[in-house]
mmCIF file with all atom_site columns, C-alpha atoms in Angstrom:
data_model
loop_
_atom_site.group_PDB
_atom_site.id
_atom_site.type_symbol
_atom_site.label_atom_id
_atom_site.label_alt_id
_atom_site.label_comp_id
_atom_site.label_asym_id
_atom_site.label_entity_id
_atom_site.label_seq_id
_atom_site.pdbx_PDB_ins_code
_atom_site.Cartn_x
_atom_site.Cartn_y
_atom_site.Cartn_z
_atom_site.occupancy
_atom_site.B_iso_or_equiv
_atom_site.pdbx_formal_charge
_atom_site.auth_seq_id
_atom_site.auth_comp_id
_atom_site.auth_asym_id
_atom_site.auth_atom_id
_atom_site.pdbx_PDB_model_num
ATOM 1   C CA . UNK A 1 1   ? 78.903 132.979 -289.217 1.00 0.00 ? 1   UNK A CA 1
ATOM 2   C CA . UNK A 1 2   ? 81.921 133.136 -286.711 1.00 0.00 ? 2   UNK A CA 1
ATOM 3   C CA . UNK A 1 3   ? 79.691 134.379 -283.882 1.00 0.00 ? 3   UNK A CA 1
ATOM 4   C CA . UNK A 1 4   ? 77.269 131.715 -284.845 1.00 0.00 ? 4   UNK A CA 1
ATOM 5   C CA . UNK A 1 5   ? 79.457 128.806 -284.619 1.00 0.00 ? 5   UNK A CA 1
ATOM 6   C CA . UNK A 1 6   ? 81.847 130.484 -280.908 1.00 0.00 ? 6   UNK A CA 1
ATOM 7   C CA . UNK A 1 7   ? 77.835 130.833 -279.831 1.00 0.00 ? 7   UNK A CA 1
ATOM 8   C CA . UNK A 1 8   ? 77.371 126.820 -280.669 1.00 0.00 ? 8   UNK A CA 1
ATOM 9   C CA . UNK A 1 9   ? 80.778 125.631 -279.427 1.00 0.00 ? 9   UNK A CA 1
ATOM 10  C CA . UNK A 1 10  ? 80.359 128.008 -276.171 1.00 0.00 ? 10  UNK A CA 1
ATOM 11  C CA . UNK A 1 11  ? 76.790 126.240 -275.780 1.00 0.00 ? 11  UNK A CA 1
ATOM 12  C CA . UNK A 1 12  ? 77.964 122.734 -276.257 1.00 0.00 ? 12  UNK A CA 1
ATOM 13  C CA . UNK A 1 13  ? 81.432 123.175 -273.923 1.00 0.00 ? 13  UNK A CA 1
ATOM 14  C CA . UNK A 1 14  ? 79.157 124.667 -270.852 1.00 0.00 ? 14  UNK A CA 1
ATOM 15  C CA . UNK A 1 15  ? 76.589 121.847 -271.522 1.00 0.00 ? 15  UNK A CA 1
ATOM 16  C CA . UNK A 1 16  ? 79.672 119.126 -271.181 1.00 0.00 ? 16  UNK A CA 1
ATOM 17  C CA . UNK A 1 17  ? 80.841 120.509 -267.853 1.00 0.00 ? 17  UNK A CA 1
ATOM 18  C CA . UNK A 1 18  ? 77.111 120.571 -266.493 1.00 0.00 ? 18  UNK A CA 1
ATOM 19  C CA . UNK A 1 19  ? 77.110 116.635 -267.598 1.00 0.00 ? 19  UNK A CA 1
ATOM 20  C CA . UNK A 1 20  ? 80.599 115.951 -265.983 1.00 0.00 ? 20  UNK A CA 1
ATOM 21  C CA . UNK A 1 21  ? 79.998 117.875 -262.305 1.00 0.00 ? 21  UNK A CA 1
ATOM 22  C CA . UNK A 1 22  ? 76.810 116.498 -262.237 1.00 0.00 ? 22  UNK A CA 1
ATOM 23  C CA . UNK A 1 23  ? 77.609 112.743 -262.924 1.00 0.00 ? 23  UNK A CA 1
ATOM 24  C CA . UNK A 1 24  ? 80.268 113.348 -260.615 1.00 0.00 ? 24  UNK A CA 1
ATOM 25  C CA . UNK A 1 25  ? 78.356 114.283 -258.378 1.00 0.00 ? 25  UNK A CA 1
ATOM 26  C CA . UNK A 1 26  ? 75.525 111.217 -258.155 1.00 0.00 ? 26  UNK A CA 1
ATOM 27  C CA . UNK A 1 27  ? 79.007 109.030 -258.446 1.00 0.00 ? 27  UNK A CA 1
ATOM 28  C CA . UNK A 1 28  ? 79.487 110.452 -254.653 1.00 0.00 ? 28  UNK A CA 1
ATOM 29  C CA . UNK A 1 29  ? 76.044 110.230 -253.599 1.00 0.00 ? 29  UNK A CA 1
ATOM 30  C CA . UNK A 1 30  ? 76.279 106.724 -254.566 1.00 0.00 ? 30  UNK A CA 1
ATOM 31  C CA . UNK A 1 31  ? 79.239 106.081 -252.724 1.00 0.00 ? 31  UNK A CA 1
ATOM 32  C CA . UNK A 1 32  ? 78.424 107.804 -249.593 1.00 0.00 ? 32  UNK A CA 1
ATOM 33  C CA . UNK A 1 33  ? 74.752 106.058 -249.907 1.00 0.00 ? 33  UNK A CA 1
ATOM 34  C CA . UNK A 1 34  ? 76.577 102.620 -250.127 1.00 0.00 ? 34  UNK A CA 1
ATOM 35  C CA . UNK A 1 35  ? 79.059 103.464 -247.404 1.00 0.00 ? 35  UNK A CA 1
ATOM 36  C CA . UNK A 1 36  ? 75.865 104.248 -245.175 1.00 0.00 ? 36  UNK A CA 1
ATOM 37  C CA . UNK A 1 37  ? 74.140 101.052 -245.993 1.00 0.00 ? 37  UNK A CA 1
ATOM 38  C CA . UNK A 1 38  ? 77.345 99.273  -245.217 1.00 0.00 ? 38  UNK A CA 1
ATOM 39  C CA . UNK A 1 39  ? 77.617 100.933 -241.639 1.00 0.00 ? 39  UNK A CA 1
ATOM 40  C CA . UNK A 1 40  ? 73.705 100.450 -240.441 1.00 0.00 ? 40  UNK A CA 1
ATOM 41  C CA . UNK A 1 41  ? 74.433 96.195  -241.673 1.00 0.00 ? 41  UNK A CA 1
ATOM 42  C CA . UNK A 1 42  ? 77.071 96.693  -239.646 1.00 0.00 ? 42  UNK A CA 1
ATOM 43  C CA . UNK A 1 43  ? 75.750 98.152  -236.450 1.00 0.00 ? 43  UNK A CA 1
ATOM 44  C CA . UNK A 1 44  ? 72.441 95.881  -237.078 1.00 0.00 ? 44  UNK A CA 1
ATOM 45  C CA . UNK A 1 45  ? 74.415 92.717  -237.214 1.00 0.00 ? 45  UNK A CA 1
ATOM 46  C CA . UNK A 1 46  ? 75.812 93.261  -234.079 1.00 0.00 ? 46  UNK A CA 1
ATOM 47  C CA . UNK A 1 47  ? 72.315 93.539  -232.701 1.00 0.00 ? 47  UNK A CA 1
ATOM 48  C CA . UNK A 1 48  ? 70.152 90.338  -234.456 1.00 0.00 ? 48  UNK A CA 1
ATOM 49  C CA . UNK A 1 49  ? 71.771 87.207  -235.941 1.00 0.00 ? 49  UNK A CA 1
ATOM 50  C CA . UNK A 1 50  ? 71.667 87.831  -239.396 1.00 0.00 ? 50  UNK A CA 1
ATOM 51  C CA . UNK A 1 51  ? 71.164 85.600  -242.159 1.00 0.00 ? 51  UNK A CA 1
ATOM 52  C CA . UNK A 1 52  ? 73.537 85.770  -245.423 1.00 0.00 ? 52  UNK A CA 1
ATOM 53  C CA . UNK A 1 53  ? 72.517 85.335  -248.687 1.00 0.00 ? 53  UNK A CA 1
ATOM 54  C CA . UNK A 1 54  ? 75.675 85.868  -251.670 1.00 0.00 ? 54  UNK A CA 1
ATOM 55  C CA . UNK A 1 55  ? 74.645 85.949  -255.027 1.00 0.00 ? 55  UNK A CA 1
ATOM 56  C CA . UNK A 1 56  ? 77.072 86.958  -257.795 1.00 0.00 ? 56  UNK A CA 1
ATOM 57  C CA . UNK A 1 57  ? 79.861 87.649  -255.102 1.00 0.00 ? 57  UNK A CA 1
ATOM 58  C CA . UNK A 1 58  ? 77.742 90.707  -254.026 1.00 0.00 ? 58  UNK A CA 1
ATOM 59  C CA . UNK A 1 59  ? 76.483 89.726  -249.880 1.00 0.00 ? 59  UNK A CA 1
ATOM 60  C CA . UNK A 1 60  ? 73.432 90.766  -248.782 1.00 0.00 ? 60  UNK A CA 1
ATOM 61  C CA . UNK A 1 61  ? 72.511 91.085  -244.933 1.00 0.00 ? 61  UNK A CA 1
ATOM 62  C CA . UNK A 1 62  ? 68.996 89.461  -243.842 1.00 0.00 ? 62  UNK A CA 1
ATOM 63  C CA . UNK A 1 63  ? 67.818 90.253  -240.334 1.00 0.00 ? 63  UNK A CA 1
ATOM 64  C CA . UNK A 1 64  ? 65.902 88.201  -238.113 1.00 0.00 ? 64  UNK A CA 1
ATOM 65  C CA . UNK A 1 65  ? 63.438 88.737  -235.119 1.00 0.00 ? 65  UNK A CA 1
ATOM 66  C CA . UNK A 1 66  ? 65.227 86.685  -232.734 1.00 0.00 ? 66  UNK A CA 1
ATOM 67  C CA . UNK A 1 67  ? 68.246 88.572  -230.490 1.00 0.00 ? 67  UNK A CA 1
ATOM 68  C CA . UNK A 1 68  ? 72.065 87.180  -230.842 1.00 0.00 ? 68  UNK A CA 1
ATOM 69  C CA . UNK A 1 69  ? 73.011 85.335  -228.397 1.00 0.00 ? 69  UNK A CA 1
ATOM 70  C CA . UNK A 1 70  ? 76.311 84.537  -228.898 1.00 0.00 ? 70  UNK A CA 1
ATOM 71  C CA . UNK A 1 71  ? 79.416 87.075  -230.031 1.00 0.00 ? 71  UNK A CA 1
ATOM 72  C CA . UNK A 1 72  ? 80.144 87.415  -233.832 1.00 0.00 ? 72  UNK A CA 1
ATOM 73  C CA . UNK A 1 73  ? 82.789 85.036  -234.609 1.00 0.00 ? 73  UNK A CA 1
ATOM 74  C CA . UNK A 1 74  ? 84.238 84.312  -238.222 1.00 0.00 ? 74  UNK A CA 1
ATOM 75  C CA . UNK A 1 75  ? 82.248 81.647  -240.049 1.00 0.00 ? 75  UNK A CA 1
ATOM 76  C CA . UNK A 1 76  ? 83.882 79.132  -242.004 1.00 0.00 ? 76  UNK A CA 1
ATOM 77  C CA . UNK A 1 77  ? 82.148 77.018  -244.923 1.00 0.00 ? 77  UNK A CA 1
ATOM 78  C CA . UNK A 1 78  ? 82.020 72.884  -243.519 1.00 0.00 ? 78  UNK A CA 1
ATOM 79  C CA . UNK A 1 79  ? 80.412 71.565  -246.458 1.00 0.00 ? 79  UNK A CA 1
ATOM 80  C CA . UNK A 1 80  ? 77.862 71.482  -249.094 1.00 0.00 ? 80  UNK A CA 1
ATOM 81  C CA . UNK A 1 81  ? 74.196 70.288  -248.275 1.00 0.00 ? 81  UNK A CA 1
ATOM 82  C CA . UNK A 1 82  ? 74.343 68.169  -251.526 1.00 0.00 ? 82  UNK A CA 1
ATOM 83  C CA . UNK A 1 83  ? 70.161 67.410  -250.894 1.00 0.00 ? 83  UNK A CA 1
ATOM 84  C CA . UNK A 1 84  ? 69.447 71.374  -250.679 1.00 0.00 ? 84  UNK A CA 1
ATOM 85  C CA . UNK A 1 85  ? 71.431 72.014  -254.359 1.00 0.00 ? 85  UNK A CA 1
ATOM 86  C CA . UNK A 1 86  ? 69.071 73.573  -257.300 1.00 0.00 ? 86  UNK A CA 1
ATOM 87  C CA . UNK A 1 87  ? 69.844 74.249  -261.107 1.00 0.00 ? 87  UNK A CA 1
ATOM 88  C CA . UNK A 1 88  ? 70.965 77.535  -260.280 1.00 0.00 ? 88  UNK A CA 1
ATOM 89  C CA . UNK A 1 89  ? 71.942 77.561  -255.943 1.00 0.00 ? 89  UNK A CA 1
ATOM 90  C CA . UNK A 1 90  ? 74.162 75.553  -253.749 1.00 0.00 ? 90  UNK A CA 1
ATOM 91  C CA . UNK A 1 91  ? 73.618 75.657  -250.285 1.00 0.00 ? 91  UNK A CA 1
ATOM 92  C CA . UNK A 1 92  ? 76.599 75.598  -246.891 1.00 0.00 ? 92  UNK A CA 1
ATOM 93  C CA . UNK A 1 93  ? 76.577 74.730  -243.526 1.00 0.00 ? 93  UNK A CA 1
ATOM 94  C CA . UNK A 1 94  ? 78.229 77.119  -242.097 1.00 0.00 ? 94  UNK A CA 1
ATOM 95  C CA . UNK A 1 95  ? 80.792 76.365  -238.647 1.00 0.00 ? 95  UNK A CA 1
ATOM 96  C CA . UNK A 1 96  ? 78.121 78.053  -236.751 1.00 0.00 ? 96  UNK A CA 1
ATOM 97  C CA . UNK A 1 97  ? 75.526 75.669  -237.552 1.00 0.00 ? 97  UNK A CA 1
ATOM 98  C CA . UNK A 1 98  ? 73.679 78.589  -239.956 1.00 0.00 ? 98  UNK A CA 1
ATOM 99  C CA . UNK A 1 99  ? 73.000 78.238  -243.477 1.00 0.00 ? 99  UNK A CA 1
ATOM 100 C CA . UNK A 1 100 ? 74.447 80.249  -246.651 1.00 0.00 ? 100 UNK A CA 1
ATOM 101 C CA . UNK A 1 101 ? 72.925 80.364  -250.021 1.00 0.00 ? 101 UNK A CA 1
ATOM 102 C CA . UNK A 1 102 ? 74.388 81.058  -252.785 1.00 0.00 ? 102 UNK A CA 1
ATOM 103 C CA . UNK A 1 103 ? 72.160 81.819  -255.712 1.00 0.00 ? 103 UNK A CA 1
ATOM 104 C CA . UNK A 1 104 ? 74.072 82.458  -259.429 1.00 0.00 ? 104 UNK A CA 1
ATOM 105 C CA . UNK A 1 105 ? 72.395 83.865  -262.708 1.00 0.00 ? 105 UNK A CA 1
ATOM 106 C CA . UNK A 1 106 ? 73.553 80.870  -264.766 1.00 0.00 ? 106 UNK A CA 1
ATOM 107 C CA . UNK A 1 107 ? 72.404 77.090  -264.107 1.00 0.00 ? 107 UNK A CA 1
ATOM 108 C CA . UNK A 1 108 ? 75.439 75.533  -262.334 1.00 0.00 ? 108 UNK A CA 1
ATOM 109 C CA . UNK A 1 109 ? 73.967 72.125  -262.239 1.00 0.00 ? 109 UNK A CA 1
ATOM 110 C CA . UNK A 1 110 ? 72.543 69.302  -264.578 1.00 0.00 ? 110 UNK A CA 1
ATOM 111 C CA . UNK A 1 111 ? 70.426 66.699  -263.728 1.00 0.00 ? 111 UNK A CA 1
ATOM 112 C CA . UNK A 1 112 ? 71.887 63.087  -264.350 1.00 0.00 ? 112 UNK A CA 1
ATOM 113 C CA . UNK A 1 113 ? 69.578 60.001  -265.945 1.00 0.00 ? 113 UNK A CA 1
ATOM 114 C CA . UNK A 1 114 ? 68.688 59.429  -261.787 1.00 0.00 ? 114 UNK A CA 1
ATOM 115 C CA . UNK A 1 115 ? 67.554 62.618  -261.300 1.00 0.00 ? 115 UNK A CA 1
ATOM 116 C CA . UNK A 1 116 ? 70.797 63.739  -259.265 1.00 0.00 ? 116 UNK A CA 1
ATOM 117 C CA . UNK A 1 117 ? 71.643 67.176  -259.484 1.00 0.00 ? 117 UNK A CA 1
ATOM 118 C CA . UNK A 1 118 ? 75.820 66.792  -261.020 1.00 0.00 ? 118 UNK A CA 1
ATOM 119 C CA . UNK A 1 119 ? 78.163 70.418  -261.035 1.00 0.00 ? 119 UNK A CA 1
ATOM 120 C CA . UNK A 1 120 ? 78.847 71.283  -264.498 1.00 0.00 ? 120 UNK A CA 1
ATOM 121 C CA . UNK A 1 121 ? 81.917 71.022  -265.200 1.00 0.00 ? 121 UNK A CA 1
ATOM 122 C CA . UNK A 1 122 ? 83.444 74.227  -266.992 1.00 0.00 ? 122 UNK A CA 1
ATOM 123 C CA . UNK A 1 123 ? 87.120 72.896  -267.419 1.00 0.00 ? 123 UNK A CA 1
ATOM 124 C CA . UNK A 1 124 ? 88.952 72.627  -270.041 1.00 0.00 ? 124 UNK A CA 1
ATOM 125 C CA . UNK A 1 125 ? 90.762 70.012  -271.864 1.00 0.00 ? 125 UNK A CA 1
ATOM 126 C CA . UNK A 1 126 ? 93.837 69.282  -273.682 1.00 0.00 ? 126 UNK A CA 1
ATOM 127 C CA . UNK A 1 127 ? 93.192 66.868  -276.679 1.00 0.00 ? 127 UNK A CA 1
#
């Protein structure tokens, strides 16, 4: 009964340290497959123009045919196009005269009785 149970135990302990090297290792794979993906957007940006699209705070890179033709310089947000906005998106023009969407999971917008699209509106107050 003994041996049966140090058998069990011995079976179930190896089987747990198989589980943890493994997922340990796919946790690196993951991170040296991201850190790779990061590098090539990177290297390919300073190539093409690039288009950015942002949804959930995560960036994703877009490239386009066309060559840059001007250096990479740090983009600021100028202001909302108000005409662009959807239920769930809100689009920028950007200081370098590009465009930046950002797309959410949840609708940030209502439409009014004229069929404007008004920000909700998610503070809180006193009463």
């Amino acid at each position: 009964m003994k041996k049966i149970r140090r058998k069990r135990s011995r079976i179930i302990s190896l089987a747990l340290i198989i589980t943890l090297v493994c997922d340990q290792n796919i946790a690196n794979a993951r991170e040296s497959m991201r850190q790779n993906a990061v590098l090539k957007a990177a290297q390919t940006s300073e190539k093409t123009s690039t288009s950015h699209v942002i949804q959930d705070g995560s960036m994703t890179l877009e490239e386009q045919d066309e060559p840059a033709t001007q250096p990479q310089t740090e983009t600021l947000f100028l202001n909302e196009i108000t005409s662009q906005r959807s239920e769930n998106s809100k689009q920028y023009m950007m200081s370098d005269k590009s465009v930046t969407v950002v797309l959410y999971d949840e609708p940030i917008h209502y439409e009014d009785e004229n069929g404007n699209l008004i920000e909700i509106d998610n503070s809180l107050i006193k009463t």
